[in-house]
Coordinates of C-alpha atoms and ligand atoms in Angstrom, one line a residue:
M753 CA -42.5 -101.7 -218.3
S754 CA -41.9 -98.5 -220.3
F755 CA -38.8 -96.3 -220.7
A756 CA -40.7 -93.5 -218.8
E757 CA -40.7 -95.7 -215.7
L758 CA -36.9 -96.1 -215.6
G759 CA -36.1 -92.6 -214.4
L760 CA -34.3 -91.5 -217.6
S761 CA -34.2 -87.9 -218.4
E762 CA -36.6 -86.3 -220.9
K763 CA -33.8 -85.8 -223.5
V764 CA -32.9 -89.4 -223.3
Q765 CA -36.5 -90.6 -223.5
Q766 CA -37.0 -88.5 -226.6
A767 CA -33.9 -89.9 -228.3
V768 CA -35.0 -93.4 -227.5
A769 CA -38.4 -92.7 -229.0
T770 CA -36.6 -91.3 -232.1
A771 CA -34.6 -94.5 -232.3
G772 CA -37.9 -96.3 -232.5
Y773 CA -37.7 -98.3 -229.2
T774 CA -40.9 -98.6 -227.3
Q775 CA -39.9 -101.0 -224.6
P776 CA -36.8 -101.6 -222.6
T777 CA -35.1 -105.0 -223.0
P778 CA -34.8 -107.1 -219.8
I779 CA -31.2 -105.9 -219.1
Q780 CA -32.2 -102.3 -219.6
A781 CA -35.3 -102.6 -217.3
Q782 CA -33.2 -104.2 -214.6
A783 CA -30.0 -102.2 -214.8
I784 CA -31.0 -98.7 -215.7
P785 CA -32.7 -97.7 -212.4
H786 CA -29.6 -99.0 -210.4
V787 CA -27.2 -97.1 -212.6
L788 CA -29.2 -94.0 -212.1
A789 CA -29.1 -94.6 -208.4
R790 CA -25.3 -94.6 -208.6
R791 CA -25.0 -98.3 -207.7
D792 CA -22.3 -100.6 -209.0
V793 CA -23.8 -103.1 -211.4
L794 CA -22.6 -106.5 -212.4
G795 CA -24.3 -107.4 -215.7
V796 CA -24.2 -110.9 -217.0
A797 CA -25.3 -110.4 -220.5
Q798 CA -24.1 -110.6 -224.0
T799 CA -24.5 -108.7 -227.2
G800 CA -27.9 -108.7 -228.7
T801 CA -29.6 -108.2 -225.4
G802 CA -29.6 -104.4 -225.6
K803 CA -26.7 -104.2 -223.1
T804 CA -25.0 -101.2 -224.7
A805 CA -28.1 -99.0 -224.2
A806 CA -28.4 -100.4 -220.7
F807 CA -25.3 -98.3 -219.8
T808 CA -25.3 -95.5 -222.4
L809 CA -28.8 -94.3 -221.6
P810 CA -28.4 -93.8 -217.9
M811 CA -24.9 -92.4 -218.5
L812 CA -26.3 -89.7 -220.7
T813 CA -28.9 -88.9 -218.0
L814 CA -26.2 -88.7 -215.3
L815 CA -23.9 -86.6 -217.5
E816 CA -26.5 -83.9 -217.9
S817 CA -25.3 -82.3 -214.7
G818 CA -21.7 -81.2 -214.4
R819 CA -19.1 -80.2 -216.9
A820 CA -16.0 -81.8 -218.5
R821 CA -12.6 -80.4 -217.4
A822 CA -9.5 -80.3 -219.6
R823 CA -7.7 -83.6 -219.9
M824 CA -10.0 -85.2 -217.3
P825 CA -12.7 -87.4 -218.7
R826 CA -15.8 -87.7 -216.6
T827 CA -16.6 -91.3 -217.6
L828 CA -14.5 -94.1 -219.1
I829 CA -15.7 -97.1 -221.1
L830 CA -13.3 -99.9 -221.7
E831 CA -13.9 -102.2 -224.7
P832 CA -11.8 -105.2 -225.9
T833 CA -11.8 -104.4 -229.6
R834 CA -11.8 -101.3 -231.7
E835 CA -15.0 -102.2 -233.4
L836 CA -16.9 -102.5 -230.2
A837 CA -15.5 -99.2 -229.0
A838 CA -16.7 -97.6 -232.3
Q839 CA -20.0 -99.2 -231.8
V840 CA -20.4 -97.7 -228.4
E841 CA -19.5 -94.3 -229.8
D842 CA -22.3 -94.8 -232.4
N843 CA -24.7 -95.5 -229.5
F844 CA -23.7 -92.2 -227.9
D845 CA -24.3 -90.4 -231.2
K846 CA -27.7 -92.1 -231.5
Y847 CA -29.0 -91.6 -228.0
G848 CA -27.2 -88.4 -227.4
I849 CA -28.8 -86.4 -230.2
N850 CA -30.4 -84.0 -227.7
H851 CA -27.2 -83.6 -225.7
K852 CA -24.0 -81.6 -226.4
L853 CA -21.6 -84.0 -224.9
S854 CA -18.1 -84.5 -226.0
V855 CA -17.2 -88.2 -226.7
A856 CA -13.7 -89.3 -227.6
L857 CA -12.5 -92.6 -228.9
L858 CA -9.1 -94.0 -228.2
I859 CA -8.4 -97.0 -230.3
G860 CA -5.4 -98.4 -232.1
G861 CA -5.1 -97.7 -235.8
V862 CA -6.4 -94.1 -235.4
S863 CA -4.0 -91.2 -235.1
F864 CA -3.3 -89.7 -231.7
G865 CA -3.6 -86.1 -232.9
D866 CA -7.3 -85.5 -233.1
Q867 CA -8.1 -87.4 -230.0
D868 CA -5.4 -85.6 -228.1
A869 CA -6.9 -82.3 -229.0
K870 CA -10.3 -83.4 -227.9
I871 CA -9.1 -84.8 -224.6
T872 CA -7.2 -81.6 -224.0
R873 CA -10.4 -79.6 -224.4
G874 CA -12.2 -82.0 -222.0
V875 CA -14.5 -85.0 -222.7
D876 CA -17.6 -86.3 -221.0
V877 CA -17.2 -89.8 -222.3
L878 CA -13.9 -91.6 -223.2
I879 CA -14.3 -94.9 -224.9
A880 CA -11.1 -96.8 -225.2
T881 CA -9.3 -100.1 -225.7
P882 CA -7.0 -100.8 -222.7
G883 CA -3.6 -100.7 -224.5
R884 CA -4.3 -97.5 -226.4
L885 CA -5.6 -95.8 -223.2
L886 CA -2.4 -96.7 -221.4
D887 CA -0.4 -95.3 -224.3
H888 CA -2.1 -92.0 -224.0
F889 CA -1.8 -92.0 -220.3
E890 CA 1.9 -92.7 -220.4
R891 CA 2.4 -89.8 -222.8
G892 CA 1.0 -87.6 -220.1
K893 CA -1.9 -86.3 -222.1
L894 CA -4.6 -87.8 -219.9
L895 CA -5.6 -87.7 -216.3
L896 CA -7.9 -90.4 -215.0
T897 CA -8.5 -88.9 -211.6
G898 CA -11.7 -87.2 -212.7
V899 CA -13.5 -90.4 -213.7
E900 CA -16.8 -90.7 -211.9
L901 CA -18.1 -93.7 -213.7
L902 CA -16.1 -96.7 -215.2
V903 CA -17.6 -99.3 -217.6
I904 CA -15.8 -102.5 -218.2
D905 CA -17.5 -104.2 -221.0
E906 CA -17.1 -107.7 -222.4
A907 CA -14.9 -108.6 -219.4
D908 CA -14.6 -112.3 -220.3
R909 CA -13.3 -111.3 -223.8
M910 CA -10.8 -109.0 -222.2
L911 CA -9.6 -112.1 -220.3
D912 CA -9.3 -114.1 -223.5
M913 CA -7.4 -111.4 -225.1
G914 CA -4.9 -111.0 -222.2
F915 CA -6.0 -107.5 -221.3
I916 CA -6.6 -108.2 -217.6
P917 CA -3.3 -106.8 -216.4
D918 CA -4.0 -103.6 -218.3
I919 CA -7.4 -103.4 -216.8
E920 CA -6.0 -103.8 -213.3
R921 CA -3.6 -101.0 -214.0
I922 CA -6.3 -98.7 -215.3
V923 CA -8.6 -99.4 -212.3
K924 CA -5.8 -98.3 -210.0
L925 CA -5.6 -95.0 -211.9
V926 CA -9.2 -94.1 -211.5
P927 CA -10.7 -92.8 -208.2
F928 CA -11.7 -95.4 -205.6
T929 CA -15.0 -93.7 -205.1
R930 CA -16.1 -94.1 -208.7
Q931 CA -19.2 -96.0 -209.8
T932 CA -18.4 -99.2 -211.7
L933 CA -20.5 -101.1 -214.3
F934 CA -19.1 -104.4 -215.2
F935 CA -20.4 -106.6 -218.0
S936 CA -19.5 -110.1 -219.0
A937 CA -21.3 -112.7 -221.1
T938 CA -19.9 -115.5 -218.8
M939 CA -18.6 -115.5 -215.2
P940 CA -15.6 -117.9 -215.0
P941 CA -13.8 -117.8 -211.7
E942 CA -11.1 -115.3 -212.9
I943 CA -13.8 -112.9 -214.0
Q944 CA -15.7 -113.3 -210.7
R945 CA -12.4 -112.5 -208.9
L946 CA -12.1 -109.3 -210.9
A947 CA -15.8 -108.4 -210.3
D948 CA -15.2 -108.9 -206.5
A949 CA -12.1 -106.7 -206.6
F950 CA -13.6 -103.8 -208.8
L951 CA -17.2 -103.5 -207.6
H952 CA -18.5 -102.3 -204.3
N953 CA -21.7 -104.0 -203.2
P954 CA -23.0 -104.5 -206.7
I955 CA -26.4 -105.2 -208.0
K956 CA -26.3 -108.3 -210.1
V957 CA -28.3 -108.3 -213.2
E958 CA -28.5 -111.4 -215.4
V959 CA -30.3 -112.0 -218.6
S960 CA -30.9 -115.3 -220.3
R961 CA -28.7 -116.4 -223.1
P962 CA -30.0 -116.1 -226.7
A963 CA -29.5 -119.8 -227.1
S964 CA -32.2 -120.5 -224.6
T965 CA -34.6 -118.0 -226.1
A966 CA -34.0 -118.1 -229.9
S967 CA -36.1 -121.1 -230.8
T968 CA -36.2 -119.6 -234.3
I969 CA -32.7 -120.8 -235.1
T970 CA -32.4 -124.1 -236.9
Q971 CA -29.2 -125.7 -235.7
R972 CA -27.5 -128.6 -237.6
L973 CA -24.3 -130.5 -237.5
I974 CA -22.4 -131.5 -240.6
A975 CA -19.9 -134.3 -240.5
T976 CA -16.8 -133.4 -242.5
G977 CA -13.5 -135.0 -243.6
R978 CA -10.3 -134.7 -241.8
E979 CA -8.4 -132.5 -244.2
D980 CA -8.5 -128.8 -244.5
Y981 CA -9.5 -129.0 -248.1
E982 CA -12.3 -131.3 -247.3
Q983 CA -13.5 -129.0 -244.7
R984 CA -13.5 -126.1 -247.2
E985 CA -15.3 -128.2 -249.8
T986 CA -18.0 -129.2 -247.2
L987 CA -18.4 -125.5 -246.4
R988 CA -18.7 -124.5 -250.0
D989 CA -21.4 -127.1 -250.6
L990 CA -23.3 -125.9 -247.6
I991 CA -23.2 -122.3 -248.7
R992 CA -24.3 -123.2 -252.2
N993 CA -27.1 -125.4 -251.1
A994 CA -28.3 -123.2 -248.2
T995 CA -32.0 -122.2 -248.5
D996 CA -32.9 -118.5 -248.2
L997 CA -29.3 -117.4 -247.6
Q998 CA -29.3 -113.6 -247.4
N999 CA -26.0 -113.2 -245.6
A1000 CA -23.8 -115.3 -243.4
I1001 CA -21.0 -115.2 -240.9
I1002 CA -18.5 -118.0 -241.1
F1003 CA -16.7 -118.5 -237.8
C1004 CA -13.2 -120.0 -237.5
N1005 CA -11.4 -120.8 -234.3
R1006 CA -8.1 -119.4 -235.5
K1007 CA -7.3 -116.1 -237.2
R1008 CA -4.9 -118.0 -239.5
D1009 CA -7.8 -120.0 -240.8
V1010 CA -9.8 -116.9 -241.3
A1011 CA -7.3 -115.6 -243.8
V1012 CA -6.8 -118.9 -245.6
L1013 CA -10.6 -119.6 -245.8
H1014 CA -11.2 -116.0 -247.0
R1015 CA -8.7 -116.4 -249.9
S1016 CA -10.1 -119.9 -250.7
L1017 CA -13.7 -118.7 -250.9
Q1018 CA -12.7 -115.7 -253.1
K1019 CA -10.9 -118.0 -255.5
H1020 CA -14.0 -120.1 -255.7
G1021 CA -16.0 -117.0 -256.8
F1022 CA -17.7 -116.1 -253.6
S1023 CA -18.2 -112.5 -252.6
V1024 CA -16.7 -112.5 -249.1
V1025 CA -14.8 -110.3 -246.6
A1026 CA -12.8 -111.2 -243.6
L1027 CA -12.3 -109.9 -240.1
H1028 CA -9.4 -110.9 -237.9
G1029 CA -7.1 -109.3 -235.4
D1030 CA -4.1 -109.0 -237.8
M1031 CA -5.9 -106.7 -240.2
D1032 CA -5.3 -102.9 -239.9
Q1033 CA -8.1 -100.7 -238.6
H1034 CA -9.0 -99.4 -242.1
A1035 CA -9.3 -102.8 -243.6
R1036 CA -11.4 -104.0 -240.7
M1037 CA -13.8 -101.1 -240.9
A1038 CA -14.1 -101.4 -244.7
A1039 CA -14.9 -105.2 -244.4
L1040 CA -17.5 -104.6 -241.7
D1041 CA -19.1 -101.7 -243.6
S1042 CA -19.3 -103.8 -246.8
F1043 CA -20.9 -106.7 -244.9
R1044 CA -23.3 -104.5 -242.9
S1045 CA -24.5 -102.6 -246.0
G1046 CA -25.2 -105.9 -247.8
D1047 CA -22.6 -105.3 -250.5
T1048 CA -20.8 -108.4 -249.5
P1049 CA -23.0 -111.3 -248.3
L1050 CA -20.3 -113.4 -246.6
L1051 CA -18.1 -112.6 -243.7
V1052 CA -15.4 -114.9 -242.4
A1053 CA -14.4 -114.0 -238.8
S1054 CA -12.8 -115.2 -235.6
D1055 CA -14.7 -115.0 -232.4
V1056 CA -12.5 -112.3 -231.0
A1057 CA -12.9 -110.1 -234.0
A1058 CA -16.6 -110.5 -234.3
R1059 CA -17.4 -110.4 -230.6
G1060 CA -20.1 -108.0 -229.7
L1061 CA -20.5 -106.5 -233.2
D1062 CA -24.0 -105.4 -233.9
I1063 CA -24.8 -106.8 -237.3
P1064 CA -28.6 -107.0 -237.7
A1065 CA -30.4 -109.8 -239.6
V1066 CA -27.9 -112.5 -240.4
S1067 CA -29.7 -115.3 -242.1
H1068 CA -27.0 -118.0 -241.6
V1069 CA -24.1 -118.8 -239.3
F1070 CA -21.6 -121.4 -240.4
N1071 CA -19.1 -122.7 -237.8
Y1072 CA -16.1 -123.8 -239.9
D1073 CA -14.8 -125.2 -236.6
V1074 CA -16.5 -126.4 -233.5
P1075 CA -15.6 -123.7 -231.0
H1076 CA -13.4 -124.8 -228.1
H1077 CA -15.5 -122.9 -225.6
A1078 CA -19.2 -123.8 -225.5
E1079 CA -20.1 -120.2 -224.7
D1080 CA -18.6 -119.1 -228.1
Y1081 CA -21.1 -121.4 -229.8
V1082 CA -23.9 -119.5 -228.0
H1083 CA -22.4 -116.2 -229.1
R1084 CA -21.9 -117.3 -232.7
I1085 CA -25.4 -118.7 -233.3
G1086 CA -26.8 -115.7 -231.5
R1087 CA -25.9 -113.7 -234.6
T1088 CA -28.9 -115.2 -236.4
G1089 CA -32.5 -115.7 -235.5
R1090 CA -32.6 -112.3 -233.8
A1091 CA -35.8 -110.5 -232.9
G1092 CA -38.0 -113.4 -233.9
R1093 CA -36.6 -113.9 -237.4
T1094 CA -35.7 -117.3 -238.6
G1095 CA -32.1 -118.3 -238.8
F1096 CA -29.8 -121.2 -239.6
A1097 CA -26.7 -122.3 -237.8
F1098 CA -24.5 -125.1 -239.3
T1099 CA -21.5 -126.5 -237.6
L1100 CA -18.9 -128.6 -239.3
V1101 CA -17.8 -131.4 -237.1
G1102 CA -14.8 -133.7 -237.5
P1103 CA -13.2 -136.4 -235.3
G1104 CA -11.5 -134.8 -232.3
D1105 CA -14.4 -132.4 -231.9
E1106 CA -16.5 -134.8 -229.9
K1107 CA -15.6 -133.3 -226.5
S1108 CA -16.3 -129.7 -227.6
L1109 CA -19.5 -130.7 -229.1
A1110 CA -20.7 -132.5 -226.0
A1111 CA -19.9 -129.4 -223.9
I1112 CA -22.0 -127.3 -226.3
E1113 CA -24.9 -129.7 -226.2
K1114 CA -24.7 -129.7 -222.4
L1115 CA -24.6 -125.9 -222.2
I1116 CA -27.6 -125.4 -224.5
G1117 CA -29.4 -128.3 -222.9
Q1118 CA -30.3 -130.1 -226.0
P1119 CA -28.7 -132.4 -228.7
I1120 CA -28.1 -130.8 -232.1
E1121 CA -29.4 -132.7 -235.1
W1122 CA -27.1 -134.0 -237.8
E1123 CA -27.8 -133.1 -241.4
G1124 CA -26.8 -136.1 -243.5
P1125 CA -24.6 -138.8 -242.0
T1126 CA -23.3 -138.4 -238.4
L1127 CA -19.6 -138.4 -237.7
A1128 CA -19.9 -142.0 -236.6
E1129 CA -21.7 -142.9 -239.9
R1130 CA -19.0 -141.2 -241.9
P1131 CA -16.5 -143.7 -243.3
A1132 CA -13.6 -144.0 -240.9
S1133 CA -11.0 -143.4 -243.5
E1134 CA -12.5 -140.0 -244.3
A1135 CA -12.4 -138.9 -240.8
R1136 CA -9.7 -136.7 -239.3
P1137 CA -8.0 -138.2 -236.2
A1138 CA -7.2 -134.7 -235.0
R1139 CA -7.3 -131.1 -236.1
G1140 CA -4.2 -129.8 -237.9
R1141 CA -3.0 -133.0 -239.5
G1142 CA -2.3 -131.8 -243.0
R1143 CA -1.5 -132.9 -246.4
K1144 CA 2.2 -132.8 -245.8
E1145 CA 1.9 -135.7 -243.4
E1146 CA -0.4 -137.5 -245.9
R1147 CA 2.2 -137.1 -248.6
Q1148 CA 4.9 -138.3 -246.3
R1149 CA 2.8 -141.3 -245.7
G1150 CA 2.4 -141.8 -249.4
G1151 CA -1.3 -140.9 -249.3
R1152 CA -2.1 -144.5 -248.6
R1153 CA -5.4 -145.5 -247.0
G1154 CA -6.7 -148.9 -245.8
G1155 CA -9.8 -150.7 -247.2
G1156 CA -13.4 -149.7 -247.0
R1157 CA -16.0 -147.7 -249.0
G1158 CA -14.7 -144.3 -248.1
E1159 CA -11.3 -145.2 -249.2
V1160 CA -12.3 -145.8 -252.8
R1161 CA -13.2 -142.2 -252.9
E1162 CA -10.0 -141.3 -251.1
E1163 CA -7.9 -143.4 -253.5
A1164 CA -9.7 -141.6 -256.4
Q1165 CA -8.5 -138.3 -255.0
H1166 CA -5.0 -139.7 -254.7
A1167 CA -4.9 -141.2 -258.2
P1168 CA -2.8 -139.5 -260.9
R1169 CA -4.4 -136.5 -262.4
E1170 CA -5.2 -138.2 -265.8
E1171 CA -7.4 -140.7 -264.0
R1172 CA -9.1 -138.0 -261.9
A1173 CA -9.7 -135.6 -264.8
P1174 CA -13.1 -137.0 -266.0
Q1175 CA -14.5 -136.9 -262.5
R1176 CA -13.4 -133.3 -262.2
E1177 CA -14.8 -132.4 -265.6
E1178 CA -18.2 -133.7 -264.5
R1179 CA -18.1 -131.7 -261.3
A1180 CA -16.9 -128.4 -262.8
P1181 CA -20.0 -127.2 -264.5
Q1182 CA -22.1 -128.1 -261.6
R1183 CA -19.9 -125.9 -259.4
E1184 CA -20.2 -123.0 -261.8
E1185 CA -24.0 -123.3 -262.0
R1186 CA -24.4 -123.4 -258.3
A1187 CA -22.0 -120.7 -257.3
P1188 CA -24.4 -117.9 -256.3
Q1189 CA -21.9 -115.2 -255.8
R1190 CA -19.4 -114.8 -258.6
A1191 CA -17.2 -112.1 -257.4
H1192 CA -16.7 -110.6 -260.9
E1193 CA -18.0 -111.5 -264.3
G1194 CA -15.5 -111.8 -267.1
R1195 CA -12.7 -113.2 -265.1
E1196 CA -13.2 -116.7 -266.3
K1197 CA -9.6 -117.0 -267.4
K1198 CA -8.2 -116.0 -264.1
A1199 CA -10.8 -118.0 -262.3
G1200 CA -9.8 -121.0 -264.3
R1201 CA -6.2 -120.5 -263.5
D1202 CA -7.0 -119.9 -259.9
R1203 CA -9.2 -123.0 -259.7
S1204 CA -6.6 -125.2 -261.1
R1205 CA -4.0 -123.7 -258.8
H1206 CA -6.5 -124.1 -256.0
E1207 CA -7.2 -127.7 -256.7
E1208 CA -3.6 -128.4 -256.8
A1209 CA -3.4 -126.8 -253.4
E1210 CA -6.2 -128.9 -252.1
A1211 CA -5.7 -132.3 -253.5
P1212 CA -2.6 -134.3 -252.6
V1213 CA -0.4 -134.9 -255.7
I1214 CA 1.4 -138.2 -256.3
G1215 CA 4.8 -138.1 -257.9
L1216 CA 5.0 -135.2 -260.3
G1217 CA 1.2 -135.0 -260.7
D1218 CA 0.4 -133.8 -264.2
H1219 CA 3.6 -131.9 -264.6
V1220 CA 5.9 -133.5 -267.2
P1221 CA 9.4 -132.0 -266.9
A1222 CA 10.7 -130.5 -270.1
F1223 CA 13.7 -132.9 -270.3
L1224 CA 11.4 -135.8 -270.5
L1225 CA 9.7 -134.3 -273.6
R1226 CA 12.9 -133.7 -275.5
P1227 CA 13.3 -135.9 -278.5
V1228 CA 15.9 -138.5 -277.9
A1229 CA 18.2 -139.8 -280.6
I1230 CA 18.3 -143.5 -280.4
K1231 CA 21.4 -145.1 -281.8
K1232 CA 20.6 -147.7 -284.4
A1233 CA 21.9 -151.2 -283.6
K1234 CA 24.7 -152.2 -285.9
Ligands
AMP2076 P1 -26.6 -104.7 -228.0 O1 -26.9 -105.9 -227.1 O2 -26.3 -103.5 -227.1 O3 -25.5 -105.0 -229.0 O4 -27.9 -104.3 -228.8 C1 -28.4 -105.1 -229.8 C2 -29.4 -104.4 -230.7 O5 -30.6 -104.1 -230.0 C3 -28.9 -103.0 -231.2 O6 -29.2 -103.0 -232.6 C4 -29.7 -102.0 -230.5 O7 -29.9 -100.9 -231.3 C5 -31.0 -102.8 -230.3 N1 -31.8 -102.3 -229.1 C6 -31.3 -101.8 -228.0 N2 -32.3 -101.5 -227.1 C7 -33.4 -101.8 -227.7 C8 -34.8 -101.8 -227.3 N3 -35.2 -101.3 -226.1 N4 -35.7 -102.2 -228.2 C9 -35.3 -102.7 -229.4 N5 -34.1 -102.8 -229.8 C10 -33.1 -102.4 -229.0

């Protein structure tokens, strides 16, 4: 199948050729003719499948006839995150080189002014996140009654992010007679309900998950300790010992962990950026650009923040946590091993993760191999009974552990600092040697200070630790016995 057979316009075909694409991907081959025939389409596909071009290319062709009217966008694309919205805009730039279409982006963190002016002049394509679109609408600057085609992208992510009520409101504001394209990576019942409500007699197009196709990804499980600091240490060792690591995404389940892990990795000398929902737009774009360009080889991200981002050629994916939803695992590891390249996906597993892990293995239809000891083989005392149990609780329990091999190590960690010092001295040079990405040269002093602070933060301290209060060091006059 070639692009010429899909019914795309000459201008679009030229742009596709300029982009260097010779063959449509399966979702493009299946969806494009139906979009051009003005049918509603339900696409079950995720990022990496060429899904964005599956709707941008036929949209460009359809938009060649007709003109935009003031304040009345002709087409509307809803995206769950700002980055995805920006990425779709990039696609219009890339495939729309031969067109003179007006494309506007309505996303949080960008000033209203410019976009307002554009919309007032009239836009062919409006790309928006739901909240921002409604903000504009409520300010009376926008009319949605001219929308001929509506795209709802990443619908299951919209659901996760709580955007469904907004989407339902927006759908009521666009004409009933519009054409609708609805994309979701998964089809849970809530999403199916929405698809049934929004689409009229749709063509269903489904493409296989990357997990079932990307046999080029080496997947491994790594048993880790129960404490956050152990988890971080396991991750650092993994990164340092990884073979052929070019760049990596480290996924966390919670955005709070993204921020903590980012700081921790920085303190340990890694060159790393973070992406999570609490960052402002400028910081998110800067982080992403730095990672995309290769300036920063490591990116810590949450699923929501990273969803759908087009980041080519990631050599490694590290799952700092086992994702709660099996589909997220598939999305995460789909970031590596793309287009026939080899890739590695490592997942840190602790006790309490067994159920999530079983769900993943069921979904991908195969067990994942352990690298090193399995969770069951890991000494019980080192295992975490549940996520989130922290050092505070340990300290309250006096840091005591029962008998067994693993506990000797644990006890060593809990021993007063003087006793632990030699062990740390032995380890320190090794760490320095292995650290592949020292953020800056010549910050030894600060790094040293950071490291000691960090170790304090990571290892439970007994009593006063190595701190001797000044009053204990004061010379004491001892009265002579008469
Ligand atoms: P998407 O699934 O839309 O995020 O696209 C994933 C990547 O595939 C993007 O980098 C696209 O530029 C690229 N791509 C889209 N269509 C094709 C195609 N027909 N052939 C090769 N690469 C493509």
